[in-house]
Protein backbone atom coordinates (compact mmCIF):
# COMPACT_ATOMS: atom_id res chain seq x y z
CA UNK A 1 0.00 0.00 0.00
CA UNK A 2 1.49 3.35 -1.03
CA UNK A 3 1.89 6.12 1.49
CA UNK A 4 0.02 9.39 1.24
CA UNK A 5 2.27 11.91 -0.57
CA UNK A 6 3.54 14.92 1.38
CA UNK A 7 2.97 18.35 -0.09
CA UNK A 8 4.25 21.78 0.89
CA UNK A 9 6.21 20.06 3.60
CA UNK A 10 9.86 21.13 4.11
CA UNK A 11 12.31 18.29 4.73
CA UNK A 12 15.63 20.00 5.51
CA UNK A 13 17.30 16.75 6.55
CA UNK A 14 16.51 15.27 3.14
CA UNK A 15 18.14 18.26 1.45
CA UNK A 16 21.17 17.95 3.70
CA UNK A 17 21.48 14.31 2.72
CA UNK A 18 21.32 15.19 -0.98
CA UNK A 19 23.98 17.87 -0.54
CA UNK A 20 26.38 15.56 1.30
CA UNK A 21 25.65 12.09 -0.09
CA UNK A 22 28.41 10.28 -1.82
CA UNK A 23 29.17 6.76 -2.91
CA UNK A 24 31.41 4.38 -1.02
CA UNK A 25 33.56 1.91 -2.90
CA UNK A 26 32.13 -1.63 -3.04
CA UNK A 27 35.63 -2.83 -2.13
CA UNK A 28 35.46 -0.86 1.13
CA UNK A 29 32.15 -2.24 2.42
CA UNK A 30 31.44 -4.59 5.29
CA UNK A 31 28.46 -6.05 7.15
CA UNK A 32 25.94 -5.26 8.35
CA UNK A 33 23.78 -4.59 5.36
CA UNK A 34 20.14 -3.55 5.52
CA UNK A 35 17.69 -5.62 7.56
CA UNK A 36 14.70 -7.25 5.87
CA UNK A 37 12.51 -4.23 6.68
CA UNK A 38 15.19 -1.77 5.57
CA UNK A 39 15.62 -3.66 2.29
CA UNK A 40 11.87 -3.56 1.73
CA UNK A 41 11.90 0.22 2.28
CA UNK A 42 14.89 0.68 -0.05
CA UNK A 43 13.06 -1.23 -2.80
CA UNK A 44 9.87 0.75 -2.19
CA UNK A 45 11.86 3.99 -2.48
CA UNK A 46 13.34 2.71 -5.74
CA UNK A 47 9.91 1.86 -7.09
CA UNK A 48 8.70 5.43 -6.37
CA UNK A 49 10.92 6.86 -9.09
CA UNK A 50 9.19 9.15 -11.58
CA UNK A 51 8.01 7.14 -14.57
CA UNK A 52 6.20 8.48 -17.63
CA UNK A 53 3.02 6.55 -18.34
CA UNK A 54 2.96 4.39 -15.19
CA UNK A 55 4.75 1.67 -17.14
CA UNK A 56 7.06 0.72 -14.26
CA UNK A 57 9.64 -0.26 -16.89
CA UNK A 58 12.09 -1.79 -14.46
CA UNK A 59 12.43 -4.59 -11.95
CA UNK A 60 14.82 -5.68 -9.22
CA UNK A 61 17.04 -8.69 -8.62
CA UNK A 62 18.19 -8.94 -4.99
CA UNK A 63 21.49 -10.65 -4.29
CA UNK A 64 22.16 -11.39 -0.63
CA UNK A 65 23.53 -14.28 1.42
CA UNK A 66 24.38 -17.28 -0.76
CA UNK A 67 22.79 -15.63 -3.79
CA UNK A 68 25.88 -13.42 -4.03
CA UNK A 69 28.15 -16.46 -4.26
CA UNK A 70 25.87 -18.06 -6.87
CA UNK A 71 25.99 -14.88 -8.94
CA UNK A 72 29.79 -14.95 -8.67
CA UNK A 73 29.77 -18.57 -9.85
CA UNK A 74 27.93 -17.41 -12.97
CA UNK A 75 30.65 -14.87 -13.70
CA UNK A 76 33.30 -17.53 -13.11
CA UNK A 77 31.54 -20.09 -15.37
CA UNK A 78 31.22 -17.56 -18.18
CA UNK A 79 34.88 -16.59 -17.95
CA UNK A 80 35.98 -20.21 -17.73
CA UNK A 81 34.05 -20.97 -20.93
CA UNK A 82 35.94 -18.09 -22.54
CA UNK A 83 39.28 -19.57 -21.49
CA UNK A 84 40.20 -16.88 -18.95
CA UNK A 85 43.10 -17.57 -16.64
CA UNK A 86 42.36 -19.21 -13.28
CA UNK A 87 43.46 -16.27 -11.11
CA UNK A 88 41.14 -13.86 -12.88
CA UNK A 89 38.24 -16.35 -12.72
CA UNK A 90 38.63 -16.71 -8.95
CA UNK A 91 38.75 -12.92 -8.49
CA UNK A 92 35.53 -12.54 -10.44
CA UNK A 93 33.86 -15.28 -8.40
CA UNK A 94 34.07 -12.89 -5.43
CA UNK A 95 32.54 -9.83 -7.18
CA UNK A 96 29.13 -9.90 -5.53
CA UNK A 97 30.63 -10.79 -2.15
CA UNK A 98 32.15 -7.32 -1.78
CA UNK A 99 28.98 -6.01 -0.14
CA UNK A 100 26.36 -7.63 2.08
CA UNK A 101 23.64 -6.65 -0.39
CA UNK A 102 23.53 -6.03 -4.14
CA UNK A 103 20.40 -4.88 -5.92
CA UNK A 104 20.31 -5.31 -9.69
CA UNK A 105 18.06 -2.71 -11.30
CA UNK A 106 16.85 -4.11 -14.60
CA UNK A 107 15.47 -1.79 -17.25
CA UNK A 108 12.57 -3.45 -19.09
CA UNK A 109 11.73 -0.66 -21.51
CA UNK A 110 8.85 -1.23 -23.93
CA UNK A 111 9.74 -0.65 -27.56
CA UNK A 112 7.23 0.97 -29.89
CA UNK A 113 5.32 2.59 -27.03
CA UNK A 114 4.26 6.23 -27.10
CA UNK A 115 6.61 6.82 -24.15
CA UNK A 116 10.09 6.83 -25.76
CA UNK A 117 12.57 4.14 -24.66
CA UNK A 118 14.94 6.97 -23.65
CA UNK A 119 12.43 8.19 -21.05
CA UNK A 120 11.82 4.69 -19.76
CA UNK A 121 15.57 4.18 -19.36
CA UNK A 122 15.93 7.51 -17.61
CA UNK A 123 13.32 6.27 -15.17
CA UNK A 124 15.48 3.21 -14.45
CA UNK A 125 18.34 5.60 -13.66
CA UNK A 126 16.08 7.48 -11.27
CA UNK A 127 15.25 4.16 -9.59
CA UNK A 128 18.97 3.56 -9.03
CA UNK A 129 19.44 7.01 -7.54
CA UNK A 130 16.42 6.61 -5.25
CA UNK A 131 17.92 3.37 -4.00
CA UNK A 132 21.26 5.06 -3.30
CA UNK A 133 19.54 7.87 -1.44
CA UNK A 134 17.36 5.51 0.60
CA UNK A 135 20.35 3.36 1.54
CA UNK A 136 22.29 6.46 2.59
CA UNK A 137 19.32 7.74 4.60
CA UNK A 138 19.37 4.45 6.51
CA UNK A 139 23.04 4.90 7.37
CA UNK A 140 24.59 2.66 4.71
CA UNK A 141 26.79 3.44 1.74
CA UNK A 142 25.96 2.50 -1.80
CA UNK A 143 27.93 2.13 -5.01
CA UNK A 144 26.18 2.22 -8.39
CA UNK A 145 28.21 -0.03 -10.67
CA UNK A 146 27.75 -1.69 -14.01
CA UNK A 147 31.21 -3.16 -14.62
CA UNK A 148 31.74 -5.69 -17.41
CA UNK A 149 29.13 -8.23 -16.37
CA UNK A 150 26.20 -5.82 -16.77
CA UNK A 151 26.81 -5.90 -20.52
CA UNK A 152 27.85 -9.50 -21.06
CA UNK A 153 25.12 -11.39 -22.97
CA UNK A 154 25.83 -14.79 -21.36
CA UNK A 155 25.88 -13.32 -17.84
CA UNK A 156 22.66 -11.42 -18.51
CA UNK A 157 20.96 -14.57 -19.71
CA UNK A 158 22.12 -16.63 -16.74
CA UNK A 159 20.91 -13.90 -14.36
CA UNK A 160 17.47 -14.26 -15.93
CA UNK A 161 17.29 -11.13 -18.09
CA UNK A 162 14.87 -11.41 -20.97
CA UNK A 163 15.82 -10.30 -24.49
CA UNK A 164 15.79 -6.50 -24.62
CA UNK A 165 16.26 -6.06 -20.87
CA UNK A 166 19.31 -4.11 -19.73
CA UNK A 167 21.11 -3.69 -16.43
CA UNK A 168 20.69 -0.10 -15.28
CA UNK A 169 22.95 -0.77 -12.35
CA UNK A 170 24.13 -3.10 -9.67
CA UNK A 171 23.68 -1.19 -6.42
CA UNK A 172 26.20 -2.45 -3.89
CA UNK A 173 25.03 -1.57 -0.38
CA UNK A 174 26.72 -2.04 2.98
CA UNK A 175 28.45 -0.38 5.89
CA UNK A 176 31.47 1.76 5.00
CA UNK A 177 34.78 0.47 6.34
CA UNK A 178 36.32 3.95 6.26
CA UNK A 179 35.38 7.60 6.15
CA UNK A 180 34.37 8.74 2.68
CA UNK A 181 36.49 11.31 0.91
CA UNK A 182 34.79 13.98 -1.16
CA UNK A 183 35.44 13.88 -4.89
CA UNK A 184 35.53 16.78 -7.37
CA UNK A 185 32.11 18.26 -8.13
CA UNK A 186 31.14 20.41 -11.08
CA UNK A 187 31.63 24.16 -10.93
CA UNK A 188 28.04 25.27 -10.96
CA UNK A 189 28.59 28.37 -13.09
CA UNK A 190 29.97 26.09 -15.84
CA UNK A 191 26.87 23.91 -16.01
CA UNK A 192 24.10 26.38 -15.22
CA UNK A 193 22.86 28.94 -17.70
CA UNK A 194 19.81 31.14 -17.42
CA UNK A 195 17.47 31.57 -20.32
C1 LIG B 1 25.24 4.16 -14.66
C2 LIG B 1 26.50 4.21 -13.85
C3 LIG B 1 27.39 3.16 -13.95
C4 LIG B 1 28.58 3.19 -13.23
N1 LIG B 1 29.44 2.14 -13.35
C5 LIG B 1 30.63 2.18 -12.72
C6 LIG B 1 31.55 1.12 -12.89
O1 LIG B 1 31.28 0.15 -13.57
N2 LIG B 1 32.74 1.23 -12.25
C7 LIG B 1 33.06 2.32 -11.48
O2 LIG B 1 34.16 2.36 -10.93
N3 LIG B 1 32.19 3.33 -11.31
C8 LIG B 1 30.98 3.28 -11.91
N4 LIG B 1 30.09 4.30 -11.74
C9 LIG B 1 30.47 5.45 -10.92
C10 LIG B 1 30.28 5.16 -9.45
O3 LIG B 1 28.93 5.00 -9.15
C11 LIG B 1 30.92 6.32 -8.68
O4 LIG B 1 31.51 5.80 -7.57
C12 LIG B 1 29.97 7.40 -8.29
O5 LIG B 1 29.35 7.95 -9.41
C13 LIG B 1 30.70 8.45 -7.44
O6 LIG B 1 29.90 9.56 -7.29
P1 LIG B 1 29.13 9.98 -5.95
O7 LIG B 1 30.06 9.90 -4.80
O8 LIG B 1 28.64 11.35 -6.22
O9 LIG B 1 27.99 9.02 -5.80
C14 LIG B 1 28.87 4.29 -12.40
C15 LIG B 1 27.95 5.34 -12.29
C16 LIG B 1 26.78 5.30 -13.00
C17 LIG B 1 25.82 6.46 -12.87
mmCIF file of C-alpha atoms and ligand atoms in Angstrom:
data_model
loop_
_atom_site.group_PDB
_atom_site.id
_atom_site.type_symbol
_atom_site.label_atom_id
_atom_site.label_comp_id
_atom_site.label_asym_id
_atom_site.label_seq_id
_atom_site.Cartn_x
_atom_site.Cartn_y
_atom_site.Cartn_z
ATOM 1 C CA UNK A 1 0.000 0.000 0.000
ATOM 2 C CA UNK A 2 1.486 3.350 -1.031
ATOM 3 C CA UNK A 3 1.893 6.117 1.491
ATOM 4 C CA UNK A 4 0.018 9.395 1.241
ATOM 5 C CA UNK A 5 2.270 11.913 -0.568
ATOM 6 C CA UNK A 6 3.537 14.920 1.385
ATOM 7 C CA UNK A 7 2.966 18.348 -0.088
ATOM 8 C CA UNK A 8 4.251 21.784 0.885
ATOM 9 C CA UNK A 9 6.214 20.060 3.599
ATOM 10 C CA UNK A 10 9.856 21.128 4.109
ATOM 11 C CA UNK A 11 12.314 18.288 4.732
ATOM 12 C CA UNK A 12 15.632 20.003 5.513
ATOM 13 C CA UNK A 13 17.298 16.749 6.546
ATOM 14 C CA UNK A 14 16.507 15.271 3.139
ATOM 15 C CA UNK A 15 18.138 18.261 1.454
ATOM 16 C CA UNK A 16 21.168 17.947 3.702
ATOM 17 C CA UNK A 17 21.485 14.313 2.716
ATOM 18 C CA UNK A 18 21.316 15.189 -0.977
ATOM 19 C CA UNK A 19 23.979 17.872 -0.537
ATOM 20 C CA UNK A 20 26.378 15.559 1.300
ATOM 21 C CA UNK A 21 25.652 12.094 -0.093
ATOM 22 C CA UNK A 22 28.411 10.283 -1.818
ATOM 23 C CA UNK A 23 29.166 6.764 -2.909
ATOM 24 C CA UNK A 24 31.410 4.383 -1.017
ATOM 25 C CA UNK A 25 33.563 1.913 -2.903
ATOM 26 C CA UNK A 26 32.134 -1.630 -3.043
ATOM 27 C CA UNK A 27 35.627 -2.828 -2.125
ATOM 28 C CA UNK A 28 35.456 -0.860 1.125
ATOM 29 C CA UNK A 29 32.152 -2.237 2.423
ATOM 30 C CA UNK A 30 31.439 -4.589 5.289
ATOM 31 C CA UNK A 31 28.456 -6.055 7.145
ATOM 32 C CA UNK A 32 25.938 -5.261 8.346
ATOM 33 C CA UNK A 33 23.777 -4.585 5.356
ATOM 34 C CA UNK A 34 20.139 -3.552 5.524
ATOM 35 C CA UNK A 35 17.691 -5.620 7.558
ATOM 36 C CA UNK A 36 14.703 -7.248 5.870
ATOM 37 C CA UNK A 37 12.506 -4.235 6.680
ATOM 38 C CA UNK A 38 15.188 -1.773 5.565
ATOM 39 C CA UNK A 39 15.624 -3.656 2.294
ATOM 40 C CA UNK A 40 11.865 -3.563 1.727
ATOM 41 C CA UNK A 41 11.903 0.224 2.278
ATOM 42 C CA UNK A 42 14.887 0.678 -0.052
ATOM 43 C CA UNK A 43 13.061 -1.229 -2.797
ATOM 44 C CA UNK A 44 9.867 0.750 -2.189
ATOM 45 C CA UNK A 45 11.858 3.985 -2.475
ATOM 46 C CA UNK A 46 13.343 2.707 -5.743
ATOM 47 C CA UNK A 47 9.912 1.863 -7.093
ATOM 48 C CA UNK A 48 8.696 5.427 -6.372
ATOM 49 C CA UNK A 49 10.917 6.864 -9.089
ATOM 50 C CA UNK A 50 9.189 9.145 -11.582
ATOM 51 C CA UNK A 51 8.012 7.142 -14.574
ATOM 52 C CA UNK A 52 6.202 8.482 -17.634
ATOM 53 C CA UNK A 53 3.017 6.552 -18.336
ATOM 54 C CA UNK A 54 2.957 4.385 -15.190
ATOM 55 C CA UNK A 55 4.748 1.668 -17.135
ATOM 56 C CA UNK A 56 7.057 0.716 -14.263
ATOM 57 C CA UNK A 57 9.639 -0.259 -16.893
ATOM 58 C CA UNK A 58 12.088 -1.789 -14.460
ATOM 59 C CA UNK A 59 12.427 -4.592 -11.951
ATOM 60 C CA UNK A 60 14.816 -5.681 -9.216
ATOM 61 C CA UNK A 61 17.042 -8.690 -8.621
ATOM 62 C CA UNK A 62 18.186 -8.942 -4.987
ATOM 63 C CA UNK A 63 21.490 -10.650 -4.286
ATOM 64 C CA UNK A 64 22.160 -11.393 -0.629
ATOM 65 C CA UNK A 65 23.528 -14.282 1.417
ATOM 66 C CA UNK A 66 24.384 -17.285 -0.762
ATOM 67 C CA UNK A 67 22.785 -15.632 -3.789
ATOM 68 C CA UNK A 68 25.876 -13.417 -4.031
ATOM 69 C CA UNK A 69 28.151 -16.457 -4.259
ATOM 70 C CA UNK A 70 25.873 -18.061 -6.867
ATOM 71 C CA UNK A 71 25.989 -14.884 -8.938
ATOM 72 C CA UNK A 72 29.795 -14.952 -8.667
ATOM 73 C CA UNK A 73 29.774 -18.566 -9.852
ATOM 74 C CA UNK A 74 27.930 -17.412 -12.966
ATOM 75 C CA UNK A 75 30.646 -14.869 -13.701
ATOM 76 C CA UNK A 76 33.301 -17.533 -13.114
ATOM 77 C CA UNK A 77 31.545 -20.088 -15.367
ATOM 78 C CA UNK A 78 31.222 -17.556 -18.176
ATOM 79 C CA UNK A 79 34.884 -16.589 -17.951
ATOM 80 C CA UNK A 80 35.984 -20.206 -17.733
ATOM 81 C CA UNK A 81 34.054 -20.965 -20.927
ATOM 82 C CA UNK A 82 35.941 -18.093 -22.541
ATOM 83 C CA UNK A 83 39.282 -19.566 -21.494
ATOM 84 C CA UNK A 84 40.198 -16.881 -18.949
ATOM 85 C CA UNK A 85 43.098 -17.575 -16.642
ATOM 86 C CA UNK A 86 42.360 -19.214 -13.284
ATOM 87 C CA UNK A 87 43.457 -16.268 -11.109
ATOM 88 C CA UNK A 88 41.137 -13.864 -12.885
ATOM 89 C CA UNK A 89 38.245 -16.351 -12.719
ATOM 90 C CA UNK A 90 38.632 -16.707 -8.948
ATOM 91 C CA UNK A 91 38.745 -12.915 -8.486
ATOM 92 C CA UNK A 92 35.526 -12.541 -10.440
ATOM 93 C CA UNK A 93 33.864 -15.282 -8.395
ATOM 94 C CA UNK A 94 34.069 -12.889 -5.435
ATOM 95 C CA UNK A 95 32.537 -9.834 -7.178
ATOM 96 C CA UNK A 96 29.130 -9.897 -5.526
ATOM 97 C CA UNK A 97 30.632 -10.787 -2.145
ATOM 98 C CA UNK A 98 32.154 -7.322 -1.784
ATOM 99 C CA UNK A 99 28.980 -6.015 -0.144
ATOM 100 C CA UNK A 100 26.356 -7.626 2.081
ATOM 101 C CA UNK A 101 23.642 -6.648 -0.394
ATOM 102 C CA UNK A 102 23.534 -6.035 -4.141
ATOM 103 C CA UNK A 103 20.395 -4.882 -5.925
ATOM 104 C CA UNK A 104 20.307 -5.314 -9.687
ATOM 105 C CA UNK A 105 18.059 -2.712 -11.301
ATOM 106 C CA UNK A 106 16.852 -4.105 -14.597
ATOM 107 C CA UNK A 107 15.474 -1.789 -17.253
ATOM 108 C CA UNK A 108 12.574 -3.452 -19.090
ATOM 109 C CA UNK A 109 11.730 -0.663 -21.514
ATOM 110 C CA UNK A 110 8.849 -1.228 -23.931
ATOM 111 C CA UNK A 111 9.741 -0.655 -27.563
ATOM 112 C CA UNK A 112 7.226 0.966 -29.887
ATOM 113 C CA UNK A 113 5.318 2.585 -27.034
ATOM 114 C CA UNK A 114 4.265 6.230 -27.099
ATOM 115 C CA UNK A 115 6.615 6.818 -24.155
ATOM 116 C CA UNK A 116 10.094 6.825 -25.761
ATOM 117 C CA UNK A 117 12.565 4.136 -24.656
ATOM 118 C CA UNK A 118 14.944 6.968 -23.651
ATOM 119 C CA UNK A 119 12.428 8.194 -21.046
ATOM 120 C CA UNK A 120 11.824 4.689 -19.763
ATOM 121 C CA UNK A 121 15.571 4.181 -19.361
ATOM 122 C CA UNK A 122 15.930 7.514 -17.614
ATOM 123 C CA UNK A 123 13.318 6.274 -15.174
ATOM 124 C CA UNK A 124 15.480 3.205 -14.445
ATOM 125 C CA UNK A 125 18.342 5.596 -13.656
ATOM 126 C CA UNK A 126 16.085 7.476 -11.266
ATOM 127 C CA UNK A 127 15.254 4.159 -9.590
ATOM 128 C CA UNK A 128 18.970 3.563 -9.032
ATOM 129 C CA UNK A 129 19.443 7.012 -7.543
ATOM 130 C CA UNK A 130 16.418 6.614 -5.251
ATOM 131 C CA UNK A 131 17.925 3.368 -4.001
ATOM 132 C CA UNK A 132 21.263 5.064 -3.302
ATOM 133 C CA UNK A 133 19.545 7.868 -1.436
ATOM 134 C CA UNK A 134 17.359 5.512 0.600
ATOM 135 C CA UNK A 135 20.354 3.358 1.537
ATOM 136 C CA UNK A 136 22.288 6.464 2.585
ATOM 137 C CA UNK A 137 19.321 7.736 4.602
ATOM 138 C CA UNK A 138 19.367 4.454 6.510
ATOM 139 C CA UNK A 139 23.044 4.905 7.367
ATOM 140 C CA UNK A 140 24.588 2.656 4.707
ATOM 141 C CA UNK A 141 26.794 3.436 1.738
ATOM 142 C CA UNK A 142 25.965 2.500 -1.799
ATOM 143 C CA UNK A 143 27.926 2.133 -5.008
ATOM 144 C CA UNK A 144 26.184 2.215 -8.388
ATOM 145 C CA UNK A 145 28.207 -0.025 -10.669
ATOM 146 C CA UNK A 146 27.747 -1.694 -14.007
ATOM 147 C CA UNK A 147 31.207 -3.159 -14.618
ATOM 148 C CA UNK A 148 31.737 -5.689 -17.411
ATOM 149 C CA UNK A 149 29.133 -8.234 -16.372
ATOM 150 C CA UNK A 150 26.199 -5.818 -16.773
ATOM 151 C CA UNK A 151 26.808 -5.897 -20.515
ATOM 152 C CA UNK A 152 27.849 -9.496 -21.059
ATOM 153 C CA UNK A 153 25.122 -11.387 -22.969
ATOM 154 C CA UNK A 154 25.832 -14.791 -21.363
ATOM 155 C CA UNK A 155 25.875 -13.316 -17.842
ATOM 156 C CA UNK A 156 22.658 -11.416 -18.506
ATOM 157 C CA UNK A 157 20.956 -14.566 -19.709
ATOM 158 C CA UNK A 158 22.122 -16.626 -16.739
ATOM 159 C CA UNK A 159 20.910 -13.905 -14.361
ATOM 160 C CA UNK A 160 17.470 -14.264 -15.925
ATOM 161 C CA UNK A 161 17.292 -11.133 -18.085
ATOM 162 C CA UNK A 162 14.870 -11.408 -20.973
ATOM 163 C CA UNK A 163 15.825 -10.301 -24.491
ATOM 164 C CA UNK A 164 15.788 -6.501 -24.616
ATOM 165 C CA UNK A 165 16.256 -6.057 -20.868
ATOM 166 C CA UNK A 166 19.306 -4.110 -19.734
ATOM 167 C CA UNK A 167 21.106 -3.689 -16.433
ATOM 168 C CA UNK A 168 20.687 -0.096 -15.278
ATOM 169 C CA UNK A 169 22.951 -0.771 -12.355
ATOM 170 C CA UNK A 170 24.131 -3.100 -9.667
ATOM 171 C CA UNK A 171 23.680 -1.192 -6.422
ATOM 172 C CA UNK A 172 26.195 -2.450 -3.890
ATOM 173 C CA UNK A 173 25.033 -1.567 -0.380
ATOM 174 C CA UNK A 174 26.720 -2.042 2.978
ATOM 175 C CA UNK A 175 28.449 -0.377 5.892
ATOM 176 C CA UNK A 176 31.470 1.758 5.002
ATOM 177 C CA UNK A 177 34.779 0.471 6.343
ATOM 178 C CA UNK A 178 36.324 3.948 6.262
ATOM 179 C CA UNK A 179 35.384 7.601 6.150
ATOM 180 C CA UNK A 180 34.367 8.743 2.684
ATOM 181 C CA UNK A 181 36.486 11.310 0.913
ATOM 182 C CA UNK A 182 34.792 13.976 -1.161
ATOM 183 C CA UNK A 183 35.435 13.882 -4.888
ATOM 184 C CA UNK A 184 35.527 16.778 -7.370
ATOM 185 C CA UNK A 185 32.113 18.264 -8.131
ATOM 186 C CA UNK A 186 31.144 20.414 -11.083
ATOM 187 C CA UNK A 187 31.629 24.157 -10.930
ATOM 188 C CA UNK A 188 28.043 25.273 -10.959
ATOM 189 C CA UNK A 189 28.591 28.365 -13.088
ATOM 190 C CA UNK A 190 29.967 26.088 -15.840
ATOM 191 C CA UNK A 191 26.865 23.914 -16.011
ATOM 192 C CA UNK A 192 24.098 26.384 -15.220
ATOM 193 C CA UNK A 193 22.865 28.944 -17.697
ATOM 194 C CA UNK A 194 19.815 31.141 -17.421
ATOM 195 C CA UNK A 195 17.473 31.572 -20.323
HETATM 196 C C1 LIG B 1 25.238 4.163 -14.661
HETATM 197 C C2 LIG B 1 26.503 4.214 -13.851
HETATM 198 C C3 LIG B 1 27.389 3.159 -13.952
HETATM 199 C C4 LIG B 1 28.583 3.186 -13.230
HETATM 200 N N1 LIG B 1 29.441 2.144 -13.350
HETATM 201 C C5 LIG B 1 30.630 2.179 -12.725
HETATM 202 C C6 LIG B 1 31.549 1.118 -12.888
HETATM 203 O O1 LIG B 1 31.284 0.151 -13.568
HETATM 204 N N2 LIG B 1 32.741 1.228 -12.245
HETATM 205 C C7 LIG B 1 33.065 2.316 -11.484
HETATM 206 O O2 LIG B 1 34.159 2.361 -10.930
HETATM 207 N N3 LIG B 1 32.188 3.330 -11.309
HETATM 208 C C8 LIG B 1 30.978 3.279 -11.914
HETATM 209 N N4 LIG B 1 30.088 4.303 -11.738
HETATM 210 C C9 LIG B 1 30.473 5.448 -10.917
HETATM 211 C C10 LIG B 1 30.285 5.162 -9.445
HETATM 212 O O3 LIG B 1 28.928 5.000 -9.145
HETATM 213 C C11 LIG B 1 30.916 6.315 -8.683
HETATM 214 O O4 LIG B 1 31.513 5.798 -7.574
HETATM 215 C C12 LIG B 1 29.970 7.396 -8.292
HETATM 216 O O5 LIG B 1 29.348 7.948 -9.409
HETATM 217 C C13 LIG B 1 30.703 8.451 -7.443
HETATM 218 O O6 LIG B 1 29.905 9.559 -7.295
HETATM 219 P P1 LIG B 1 29.131 9.979 -5.948
HETATM 220 O O7 LIG B 1 30.063 9.905 -4.799
HETATM 221 O O8 LIG B 1 28.644 11.353 -6.219
HETATM 222 O O9 LIG B 1 27.994 9.022 -5.804
HETATM 223 C C14 LIG B 1 28.872 4.287 -12.401
HETATM 224 C C15 LIG B 1 27.951 5.338 -12.288
HETATM 225 C C16 LIG B 1 26.779 5.304 -13.005
HETATM 226 C C17 LIG B 1 25.817 6.461 -12.866
#
